[in-house]
Short mmCIF file of C-alpha atoms and ligand atoms in Angstrom, two decimals:
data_model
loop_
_atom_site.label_atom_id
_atom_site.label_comp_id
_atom_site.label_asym_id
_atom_site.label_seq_id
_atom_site.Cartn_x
_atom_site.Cartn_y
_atom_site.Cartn_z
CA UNK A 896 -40.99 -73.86 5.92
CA UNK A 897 -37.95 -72.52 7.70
CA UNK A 898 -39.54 -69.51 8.52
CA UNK A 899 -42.60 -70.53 9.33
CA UNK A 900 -41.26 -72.83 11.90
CA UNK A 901 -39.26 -69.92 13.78
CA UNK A 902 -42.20 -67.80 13.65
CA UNK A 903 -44.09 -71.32 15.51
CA UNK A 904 -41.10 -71.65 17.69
CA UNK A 905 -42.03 -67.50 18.47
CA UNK A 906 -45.39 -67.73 19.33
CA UNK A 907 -44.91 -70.72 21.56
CA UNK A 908 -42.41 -68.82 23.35
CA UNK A 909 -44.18 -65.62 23.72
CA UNK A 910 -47.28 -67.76 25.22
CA UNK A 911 -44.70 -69.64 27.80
CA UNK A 912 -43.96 -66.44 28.55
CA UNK A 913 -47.09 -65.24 29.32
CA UNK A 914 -48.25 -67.89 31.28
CA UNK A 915 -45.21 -67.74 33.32
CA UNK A 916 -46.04 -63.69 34.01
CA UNK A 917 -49.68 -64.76 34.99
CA UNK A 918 -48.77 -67.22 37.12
CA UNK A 919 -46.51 -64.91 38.87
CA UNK A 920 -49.09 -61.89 39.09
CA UNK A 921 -51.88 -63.95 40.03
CA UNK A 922 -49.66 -66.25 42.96
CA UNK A 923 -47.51 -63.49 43.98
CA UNK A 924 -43.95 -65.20 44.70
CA UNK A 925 -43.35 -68.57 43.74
CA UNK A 926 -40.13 -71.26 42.84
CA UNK A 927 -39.30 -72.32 39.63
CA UNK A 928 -39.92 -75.34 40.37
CA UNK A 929 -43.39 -74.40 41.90
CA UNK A 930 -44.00 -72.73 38.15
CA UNK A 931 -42.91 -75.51 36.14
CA UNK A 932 -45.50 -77.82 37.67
CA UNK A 933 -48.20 -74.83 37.75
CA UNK A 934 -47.75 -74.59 34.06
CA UNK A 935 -46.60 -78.14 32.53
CA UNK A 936 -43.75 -76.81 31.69
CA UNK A 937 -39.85 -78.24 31.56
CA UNK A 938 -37.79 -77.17 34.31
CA UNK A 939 -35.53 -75.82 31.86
CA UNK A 940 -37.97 -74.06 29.64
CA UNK A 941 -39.02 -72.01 32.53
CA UNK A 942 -35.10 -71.43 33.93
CA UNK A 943 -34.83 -70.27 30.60
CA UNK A 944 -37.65 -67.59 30.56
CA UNK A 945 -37.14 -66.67 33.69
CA UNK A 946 -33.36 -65.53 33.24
CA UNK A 947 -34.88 -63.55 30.13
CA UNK A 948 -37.25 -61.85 32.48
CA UNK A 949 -34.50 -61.19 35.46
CA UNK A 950 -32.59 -60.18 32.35
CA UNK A 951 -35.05 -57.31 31.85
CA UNK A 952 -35.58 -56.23 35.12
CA UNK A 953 -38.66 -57.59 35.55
CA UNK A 954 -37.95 -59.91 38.69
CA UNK A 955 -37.22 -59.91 42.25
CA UNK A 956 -35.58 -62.68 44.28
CA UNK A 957 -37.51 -62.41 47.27
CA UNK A 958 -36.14 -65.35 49.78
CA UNK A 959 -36.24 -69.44 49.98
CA UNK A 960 -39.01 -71.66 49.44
CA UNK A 961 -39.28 -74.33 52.08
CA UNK A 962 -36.91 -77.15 50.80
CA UNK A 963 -37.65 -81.04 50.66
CA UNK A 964 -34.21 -81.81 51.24
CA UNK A 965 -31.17 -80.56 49.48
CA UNK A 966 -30.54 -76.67 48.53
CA UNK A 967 -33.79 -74.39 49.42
CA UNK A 968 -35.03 -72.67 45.93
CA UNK A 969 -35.31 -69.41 45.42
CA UNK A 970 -38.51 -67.52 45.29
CA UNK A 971 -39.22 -65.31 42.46
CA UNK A 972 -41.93 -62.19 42.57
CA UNK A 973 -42.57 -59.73 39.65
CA UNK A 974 -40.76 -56.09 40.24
CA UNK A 975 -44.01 -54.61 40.29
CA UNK A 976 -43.27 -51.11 40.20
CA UNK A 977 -41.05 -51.64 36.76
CA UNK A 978 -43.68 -50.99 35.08
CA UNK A 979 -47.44 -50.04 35.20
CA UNK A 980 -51.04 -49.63 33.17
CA UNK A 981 -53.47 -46.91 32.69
CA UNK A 982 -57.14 -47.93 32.80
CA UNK A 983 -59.72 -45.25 32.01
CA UNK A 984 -63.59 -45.76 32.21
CA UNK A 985 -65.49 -43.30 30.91
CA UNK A 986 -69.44 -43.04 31.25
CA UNK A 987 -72.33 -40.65 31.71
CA UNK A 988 -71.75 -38.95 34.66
CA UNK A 989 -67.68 -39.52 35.49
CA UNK A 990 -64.30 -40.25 34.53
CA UNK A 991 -62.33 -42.83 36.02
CA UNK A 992 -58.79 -43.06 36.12
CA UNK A 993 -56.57 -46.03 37.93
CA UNK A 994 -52.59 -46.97 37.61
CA UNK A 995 -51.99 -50.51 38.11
CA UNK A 996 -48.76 -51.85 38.51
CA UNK A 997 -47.50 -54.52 36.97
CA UNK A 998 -49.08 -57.52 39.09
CA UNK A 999 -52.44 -55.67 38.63
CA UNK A 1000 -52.67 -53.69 41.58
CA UNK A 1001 -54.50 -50.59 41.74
CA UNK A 1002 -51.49 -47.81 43.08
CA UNK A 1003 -53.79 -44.74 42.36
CA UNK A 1004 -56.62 -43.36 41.16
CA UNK A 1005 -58.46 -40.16 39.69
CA UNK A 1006 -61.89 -38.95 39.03
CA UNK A 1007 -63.32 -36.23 36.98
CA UNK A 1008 -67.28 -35.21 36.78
CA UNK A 1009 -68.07 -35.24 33.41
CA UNK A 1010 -70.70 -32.49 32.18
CA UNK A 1011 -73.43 -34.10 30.14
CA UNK A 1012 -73.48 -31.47 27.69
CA UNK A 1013 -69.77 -31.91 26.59
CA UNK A 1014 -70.61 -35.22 26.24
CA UNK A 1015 -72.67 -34.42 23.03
CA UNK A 1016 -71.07 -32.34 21.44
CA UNK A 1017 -67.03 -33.03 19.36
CA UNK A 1018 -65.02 -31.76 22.38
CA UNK A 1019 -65.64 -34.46 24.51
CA UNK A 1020 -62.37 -36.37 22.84
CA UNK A 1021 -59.90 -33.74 23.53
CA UNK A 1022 -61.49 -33.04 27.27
CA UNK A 1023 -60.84 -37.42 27.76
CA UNK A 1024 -57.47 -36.86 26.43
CA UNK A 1025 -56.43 -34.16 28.42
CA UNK A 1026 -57.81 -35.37 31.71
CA UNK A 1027 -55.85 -38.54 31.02
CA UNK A 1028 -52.47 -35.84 30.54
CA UNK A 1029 -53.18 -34.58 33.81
CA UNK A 1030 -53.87 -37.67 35.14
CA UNK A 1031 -50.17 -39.07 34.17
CA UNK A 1032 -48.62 -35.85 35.22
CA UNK A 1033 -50.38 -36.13 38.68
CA UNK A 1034 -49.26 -39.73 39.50
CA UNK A 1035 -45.80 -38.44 38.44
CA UNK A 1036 -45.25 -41.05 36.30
CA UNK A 1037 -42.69 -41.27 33.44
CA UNK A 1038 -43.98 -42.41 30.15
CA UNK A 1039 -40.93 -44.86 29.37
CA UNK A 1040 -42.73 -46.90 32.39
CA UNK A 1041 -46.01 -46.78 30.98
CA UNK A 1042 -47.23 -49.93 28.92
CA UNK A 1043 -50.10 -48.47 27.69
CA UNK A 1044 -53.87 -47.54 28.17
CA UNK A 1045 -56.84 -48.96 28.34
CA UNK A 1046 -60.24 -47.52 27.73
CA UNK A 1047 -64.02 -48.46 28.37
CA UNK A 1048 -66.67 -46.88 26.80
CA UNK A 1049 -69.98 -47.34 26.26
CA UNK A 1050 -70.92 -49.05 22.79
CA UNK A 1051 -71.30 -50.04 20.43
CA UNK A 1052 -68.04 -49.65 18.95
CA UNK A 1053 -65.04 -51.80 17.09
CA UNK A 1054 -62.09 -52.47 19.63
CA UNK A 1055 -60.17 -54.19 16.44
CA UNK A 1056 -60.14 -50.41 14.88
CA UNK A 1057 -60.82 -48.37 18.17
CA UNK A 1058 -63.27 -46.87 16.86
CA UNK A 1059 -66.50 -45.59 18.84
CA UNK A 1060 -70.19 -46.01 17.03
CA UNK A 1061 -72.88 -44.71 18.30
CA UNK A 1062 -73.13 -44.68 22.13
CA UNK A 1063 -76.94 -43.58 22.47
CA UNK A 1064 -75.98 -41.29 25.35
CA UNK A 1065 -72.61 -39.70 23.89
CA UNK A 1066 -73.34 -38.09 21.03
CA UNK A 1067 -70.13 -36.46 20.85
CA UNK A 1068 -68.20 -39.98 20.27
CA UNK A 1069 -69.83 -41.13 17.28
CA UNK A 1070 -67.66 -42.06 14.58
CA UNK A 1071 -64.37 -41.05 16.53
CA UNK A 1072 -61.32 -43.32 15.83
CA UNK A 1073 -60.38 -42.90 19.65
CA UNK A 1074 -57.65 -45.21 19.84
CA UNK A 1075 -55.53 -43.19 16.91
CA UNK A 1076 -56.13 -40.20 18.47
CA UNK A 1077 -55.13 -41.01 22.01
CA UNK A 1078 -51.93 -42.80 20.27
CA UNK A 1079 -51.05 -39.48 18.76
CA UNK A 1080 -51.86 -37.31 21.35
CA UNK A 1081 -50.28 -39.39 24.27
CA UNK A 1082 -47.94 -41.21 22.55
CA UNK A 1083 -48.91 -44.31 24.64
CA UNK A 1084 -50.47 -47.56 23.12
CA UNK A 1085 -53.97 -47.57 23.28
CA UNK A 1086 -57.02 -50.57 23.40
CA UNK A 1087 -60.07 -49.58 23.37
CA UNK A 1088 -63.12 -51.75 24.79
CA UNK A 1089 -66.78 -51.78 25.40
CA UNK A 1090 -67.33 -50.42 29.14
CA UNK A 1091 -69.39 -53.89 30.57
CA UNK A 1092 -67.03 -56.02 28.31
CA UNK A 1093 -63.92 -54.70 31.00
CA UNK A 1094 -66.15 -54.87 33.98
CA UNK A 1095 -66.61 -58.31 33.20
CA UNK A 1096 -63.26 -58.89 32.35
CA UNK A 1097 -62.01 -57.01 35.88
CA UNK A 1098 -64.04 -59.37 37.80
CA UNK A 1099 -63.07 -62.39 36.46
CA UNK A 1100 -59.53 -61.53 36.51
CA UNK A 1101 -59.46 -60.13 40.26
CA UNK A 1102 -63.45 -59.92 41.42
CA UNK A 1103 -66.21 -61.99 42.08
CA UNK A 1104 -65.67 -63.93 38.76
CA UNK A 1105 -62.76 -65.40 40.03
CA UNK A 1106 -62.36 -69.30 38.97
CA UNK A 1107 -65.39 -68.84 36.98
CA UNK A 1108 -65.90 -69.78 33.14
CA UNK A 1109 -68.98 -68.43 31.78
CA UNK A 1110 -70.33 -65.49 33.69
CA UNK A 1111 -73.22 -62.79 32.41
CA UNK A 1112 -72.25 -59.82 34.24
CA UNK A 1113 -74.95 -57.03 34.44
CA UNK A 1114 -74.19 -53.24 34.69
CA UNK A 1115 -76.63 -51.14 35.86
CA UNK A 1116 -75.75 -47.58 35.92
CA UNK A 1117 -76.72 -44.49 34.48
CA UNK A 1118 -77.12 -46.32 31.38
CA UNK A 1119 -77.78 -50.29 31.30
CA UNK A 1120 -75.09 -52.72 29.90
CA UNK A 1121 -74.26 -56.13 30.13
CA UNK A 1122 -70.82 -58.59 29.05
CA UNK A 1123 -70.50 -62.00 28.53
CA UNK A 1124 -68.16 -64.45 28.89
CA UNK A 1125 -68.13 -67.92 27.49
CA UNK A 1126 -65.71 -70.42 28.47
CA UNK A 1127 -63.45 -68.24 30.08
CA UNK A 1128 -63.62 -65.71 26.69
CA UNK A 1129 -65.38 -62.11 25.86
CA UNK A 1130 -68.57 -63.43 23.81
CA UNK A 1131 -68.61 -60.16 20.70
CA UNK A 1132 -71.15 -62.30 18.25
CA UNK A 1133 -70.88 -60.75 15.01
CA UNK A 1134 -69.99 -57.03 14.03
CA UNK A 1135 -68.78 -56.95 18.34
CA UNK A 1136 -72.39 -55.99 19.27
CA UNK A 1137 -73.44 -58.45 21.90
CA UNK A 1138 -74.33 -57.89 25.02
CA UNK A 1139 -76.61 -55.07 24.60
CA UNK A 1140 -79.32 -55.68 26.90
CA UNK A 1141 -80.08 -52.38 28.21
CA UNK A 1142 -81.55 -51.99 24.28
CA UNK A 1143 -84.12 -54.88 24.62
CA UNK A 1144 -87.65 -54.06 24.64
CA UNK A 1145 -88.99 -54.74 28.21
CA UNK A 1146 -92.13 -52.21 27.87
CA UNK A 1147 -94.18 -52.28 24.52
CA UNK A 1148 -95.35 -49.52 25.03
CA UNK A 1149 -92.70 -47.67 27.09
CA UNK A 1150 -90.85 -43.85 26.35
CA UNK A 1151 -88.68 -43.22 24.03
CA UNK A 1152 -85.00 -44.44 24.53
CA UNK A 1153 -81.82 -42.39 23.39
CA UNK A 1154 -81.22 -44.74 20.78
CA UNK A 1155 -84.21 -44.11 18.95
CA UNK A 1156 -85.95 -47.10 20.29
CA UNK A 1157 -88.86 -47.19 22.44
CA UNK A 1158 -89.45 -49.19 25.81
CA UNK A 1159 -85.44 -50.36 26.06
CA UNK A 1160 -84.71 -51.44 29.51
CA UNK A 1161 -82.30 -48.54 29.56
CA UNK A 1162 -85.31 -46.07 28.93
CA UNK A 1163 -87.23 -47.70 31.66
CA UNK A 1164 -85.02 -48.77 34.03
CA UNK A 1165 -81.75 -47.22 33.90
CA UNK A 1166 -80.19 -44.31 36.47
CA UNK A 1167 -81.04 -41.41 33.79
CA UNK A 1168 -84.56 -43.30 33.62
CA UNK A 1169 -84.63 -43.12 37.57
CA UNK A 1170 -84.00 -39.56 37.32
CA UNK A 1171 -86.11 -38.50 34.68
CA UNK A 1172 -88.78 -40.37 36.51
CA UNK A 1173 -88.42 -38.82 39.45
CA UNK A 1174 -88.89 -35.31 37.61
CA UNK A 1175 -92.14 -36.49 36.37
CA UNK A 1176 -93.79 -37.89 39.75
CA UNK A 1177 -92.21 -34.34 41.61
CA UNK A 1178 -94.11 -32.40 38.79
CA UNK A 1179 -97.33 -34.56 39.17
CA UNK A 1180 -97.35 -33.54 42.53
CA UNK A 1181 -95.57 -36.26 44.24
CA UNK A 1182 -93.26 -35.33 47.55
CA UNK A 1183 -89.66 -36.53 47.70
CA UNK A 1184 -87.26 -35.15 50.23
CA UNK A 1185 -85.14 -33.08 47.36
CA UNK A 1186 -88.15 -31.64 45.79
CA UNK A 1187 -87.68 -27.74 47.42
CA UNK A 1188 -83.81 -28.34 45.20
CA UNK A 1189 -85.80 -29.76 42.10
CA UNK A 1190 -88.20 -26.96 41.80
CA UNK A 1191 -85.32 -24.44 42.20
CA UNK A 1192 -82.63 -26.29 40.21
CA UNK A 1193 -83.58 -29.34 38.16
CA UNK A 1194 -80.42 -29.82 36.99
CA UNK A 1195 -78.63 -30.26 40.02
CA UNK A 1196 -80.31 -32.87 41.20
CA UNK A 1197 -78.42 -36.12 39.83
CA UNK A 1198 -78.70 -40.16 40.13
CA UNK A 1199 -76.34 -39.10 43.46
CA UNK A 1200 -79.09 -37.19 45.14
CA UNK A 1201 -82.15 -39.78 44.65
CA UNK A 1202 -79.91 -42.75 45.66
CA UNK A 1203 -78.53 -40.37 48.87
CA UNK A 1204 -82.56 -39.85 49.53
CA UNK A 1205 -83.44 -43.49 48.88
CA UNK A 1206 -80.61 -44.32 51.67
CA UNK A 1207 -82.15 -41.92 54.14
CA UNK A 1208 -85.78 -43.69 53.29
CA UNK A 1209 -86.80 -41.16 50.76
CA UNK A 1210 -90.88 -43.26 49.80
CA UNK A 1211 -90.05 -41.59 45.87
CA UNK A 1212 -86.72 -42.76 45.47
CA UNK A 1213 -86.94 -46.34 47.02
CA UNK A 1214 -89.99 -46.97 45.11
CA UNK A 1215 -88.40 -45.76 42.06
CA UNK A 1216 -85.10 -47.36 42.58
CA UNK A 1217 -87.05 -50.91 43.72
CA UNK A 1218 -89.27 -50.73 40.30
CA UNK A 1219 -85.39 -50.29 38.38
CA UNK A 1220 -84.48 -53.05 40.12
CA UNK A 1221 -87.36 -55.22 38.68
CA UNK A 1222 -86.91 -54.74 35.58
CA UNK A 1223 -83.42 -55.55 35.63
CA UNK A 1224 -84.09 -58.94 37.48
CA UNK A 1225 -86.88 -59.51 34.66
CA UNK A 1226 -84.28 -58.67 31.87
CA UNK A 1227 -81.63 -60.51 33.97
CA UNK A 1228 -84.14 -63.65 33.82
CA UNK A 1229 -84.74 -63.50 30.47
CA UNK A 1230 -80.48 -63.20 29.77
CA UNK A 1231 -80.34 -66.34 31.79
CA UNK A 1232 -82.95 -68.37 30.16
CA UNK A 1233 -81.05 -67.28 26.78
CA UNK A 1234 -77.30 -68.19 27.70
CA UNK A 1235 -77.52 -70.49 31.27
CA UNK A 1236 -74.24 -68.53 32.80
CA UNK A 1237 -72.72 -70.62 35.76
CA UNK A 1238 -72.66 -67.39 37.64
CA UNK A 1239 -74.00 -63.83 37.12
CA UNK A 1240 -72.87 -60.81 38.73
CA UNK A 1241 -74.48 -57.50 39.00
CA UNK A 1242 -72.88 -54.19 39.25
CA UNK A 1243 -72.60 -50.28 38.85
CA UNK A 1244 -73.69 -47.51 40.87
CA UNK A 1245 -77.37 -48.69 41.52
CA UNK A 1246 -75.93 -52.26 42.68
CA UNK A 1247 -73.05 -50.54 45.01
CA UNK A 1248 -74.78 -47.50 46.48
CA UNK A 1249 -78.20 -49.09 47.56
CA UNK A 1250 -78.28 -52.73 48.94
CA UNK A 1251 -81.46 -53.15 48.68
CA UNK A 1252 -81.84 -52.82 44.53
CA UNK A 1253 -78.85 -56.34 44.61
CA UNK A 1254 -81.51 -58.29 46.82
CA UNK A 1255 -84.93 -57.15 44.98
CA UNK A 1256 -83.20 -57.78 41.34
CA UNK A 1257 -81.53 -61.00 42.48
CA UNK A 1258 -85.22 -62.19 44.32
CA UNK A 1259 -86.89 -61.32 40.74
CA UNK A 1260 -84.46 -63.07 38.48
CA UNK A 1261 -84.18 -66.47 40.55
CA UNK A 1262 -88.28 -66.31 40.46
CA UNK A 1263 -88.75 -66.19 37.06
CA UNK A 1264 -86.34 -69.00 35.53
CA UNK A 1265 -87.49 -72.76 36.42
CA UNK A 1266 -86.97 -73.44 39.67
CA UNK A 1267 -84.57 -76.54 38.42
CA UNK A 1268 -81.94 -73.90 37.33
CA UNK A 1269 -82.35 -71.10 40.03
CA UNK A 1270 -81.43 -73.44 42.67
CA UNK A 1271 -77.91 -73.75 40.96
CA UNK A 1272 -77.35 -70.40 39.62
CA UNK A 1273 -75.59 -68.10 41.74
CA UNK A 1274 -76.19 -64.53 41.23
CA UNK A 1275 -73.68 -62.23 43.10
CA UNK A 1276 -72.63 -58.55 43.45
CA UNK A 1277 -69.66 -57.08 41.72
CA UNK A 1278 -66.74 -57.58 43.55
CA UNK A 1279 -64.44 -54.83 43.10
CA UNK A 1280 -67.11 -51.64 43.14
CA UNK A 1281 -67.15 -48.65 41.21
CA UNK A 1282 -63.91 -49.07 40.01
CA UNK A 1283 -64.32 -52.43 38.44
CA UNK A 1284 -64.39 -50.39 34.58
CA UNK A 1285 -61.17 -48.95 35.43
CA UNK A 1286 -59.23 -51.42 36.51
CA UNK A 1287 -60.37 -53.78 33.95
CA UNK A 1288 -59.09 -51.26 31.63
CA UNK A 1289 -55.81 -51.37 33.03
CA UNK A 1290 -55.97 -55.10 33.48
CA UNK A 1291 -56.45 -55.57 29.58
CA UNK A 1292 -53.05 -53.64 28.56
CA UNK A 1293 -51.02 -56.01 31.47
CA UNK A 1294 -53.13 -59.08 29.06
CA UNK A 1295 -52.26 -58.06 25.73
CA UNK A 1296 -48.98 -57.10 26.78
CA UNK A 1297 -47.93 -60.07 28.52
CA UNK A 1298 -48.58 -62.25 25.13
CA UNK A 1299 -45.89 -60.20 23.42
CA UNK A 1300 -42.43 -60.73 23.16
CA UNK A 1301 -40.27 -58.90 25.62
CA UNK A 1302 -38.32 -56.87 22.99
CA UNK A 1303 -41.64 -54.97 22.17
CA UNK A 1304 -42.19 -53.61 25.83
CA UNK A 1305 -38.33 -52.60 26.21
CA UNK A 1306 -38.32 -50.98 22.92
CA UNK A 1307 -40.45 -47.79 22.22
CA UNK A 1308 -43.75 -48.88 20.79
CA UNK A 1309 -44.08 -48.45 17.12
CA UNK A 1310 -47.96 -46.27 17.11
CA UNK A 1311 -50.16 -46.29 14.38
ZN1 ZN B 2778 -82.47 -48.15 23.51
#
């Protein structure tokens, strides 16, 4: 009983804890007295925590709170630069690389093109790993301050085992325990998450999911994704495979997708579908204003180049990009009529680099749920842009590592 009862006692002071840290990185400075009341706390609970915390270094005093009388209190602020995160995104066409600090803030950033074919075959691990290396060695950043890092990638995988499945369009991840080997190989504590799943998470923490409790948040990329969160929580359903609904049939009769299926929205709709697409109409004859570069170099024409035509009027590539964007409101409709989210918000490289796919997929969805329920729902863009997988990455470490007690991020983490 004894020891069952410290290991209580534990817990409820590692989740003080954390509260106190989130209340401090989400509010910048605040009082004691100003945190007590934030968090229903004692007074003397939270004098206590926070002498552990100055204790470690991890505050600043950073003046006087306007006083009601008597002695003014003393503001408190987290040393933000004590420590930071590593969030990674990795997807089709990029890798994506940001340093947060300890309040969340993005400090710095990297990007690497990622070559499609590496992505299929078993070197694609060691080329993430040793991007990441340079990555670290480039923000000059010494490991003992790094917490850890935090990776999106596309699923399905298990984040409770870091281990990848079988992302359709990375054939060169399947099966690979990730998180052990970027342990090993970086010596830096590693979570591993489904690329949408962190999106989501990144806006709700610091985008336009702010305040928000159950949220469907659509990702429409290069490939087609989706996360959901119920009640203020990542919704996994069983086996951590919900939320693919780039993988629902939306065309009976519709190509071949790179999972095997046929007619996925990802195999209609999706930026490779856009691009592959585009390939066909310039064969059948169709004009687009990059077709002189297709005919000489298929290849190098990517997602980039159509959505850089579409923005310069390009007929091919807005009508392409507009019939993507209809498919996704459809599928976005159907998502809605399924789960009811308070709020959906759409993002990825189709949503942020052409304004008008947001307002055609937004003007589809809200006309094909009943008319009682699209008055209320409110369907918004991402708010933190291409970055939103990488800094929900990041953001997930500063979570998990703010539950735990404060000898396990002064010691050296124990990796396995
Ligand atoms: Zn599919």
């Amino acid at each position: 009983v004894k020891s069952l009862e410290g290991a209580n006692n534990r817990r409820v002071k590692s989740m003080n804890r954390s509260a106190v840290l989130h209340y401090l990185r989400k509010h910048g400075k605040a009082s004691k007295a100003e945190i007590a009341q934030a968090t229903s706390l004692s007074f003397t609970a939270i004098k206590n925590i926070m002498g552990e915390l100055m204790g470690c270094g991890l505050l600043d005093v950073v003046g006087y709170d306007e006083s009601s009388g008597g002695r003014k209190p003393l503001l408190y602020k987290l040393k933000r630069d004590r420590y930071f995160s590593l969030g990674v995104h990795l997807s089709v066409s990029h890798l994506q690389i940001a340093l947060l600090d300890l309040e969340g803030t993005p400090c710095a950033y990297d990007r690497f093109d990622m070559d499609r074919d590496a992505l299929q075959s078993g070197e694609i691990a060691g080329r993430l790993i040793s991007c990441i290396q340079a990555s670290i060695g480039g923000f000059g950043l010494a490991r003992d301050k790094l917490l850890g890092v935090g990776l999106a990638v596309p699923g399905p995988l298990d984040p409770s085992a870091g281990v990848i499945l079988a992302p359709p369009n990375m054939k060169g991840l399947h099966e690979v325990p990730i998180k052990k080997m970027m342990q090993e190989q970086l010596g830096i504590e590693t979570h591993v998450e489904k690329d949408a799943n962190l999106i989501a998470l990144g806006e709700l923490w610091q985008g336009a999911g702010q305040g928000r409790r159950n949220v469907l948040y659509l990702d429409a990329d290069e490939g087609i994704g989706s996360g959901i969160v119920i009640d203020g929580q990542l919704y996994y359903g069983a086996h951590y495979g919900a939320g693919e609904l780039g993988h629902g049939t939306i065309h009976i009769d519709g190509p071949r997708c790179n999972c095997g299926n046929y007619g996925c929205l990802e195999a209609v709709a999706s930026g490779m579908a856009i691009l592959r697409r585009a390939g066909e109409e310039i064969r059948r004859g169709a004009d687009a204003s990059f077709k002189a570069q297709y005919m000489e170099d298929e290849r190098s024409v990517t997602l980039d180049t159509v959505l850089g035509a579409a923005l310069e009027d390009d007929p091919l590539s807005n009508q392409l990009l507009l019939e993507s964007a209809r498919y996704v409101g459809i599928a976005a409709a159907n998502a809605i009529h399924l789960l009811m989210p308070e709020t959906v918000i759409v993002g990825g490289t189709l949503t942020h680099h052409y304004p008008r796919y947001f307002d055609q997929l937004k003007e589809v969805a809200l006309n094909r749920i009943f008319p009682s329920f699209a008055r209320h729902i409110d369907i918004r863009k991402a708010g933190l842009g291409v970055k939103g997988g990488a800094i929900g990455a990041g953001m997930l470490v500063l979570e998990q590592v703010f539950r735990r007690s404060l000898d396990d991020w002064l010691e050296p983490q124990s990796l396995g």
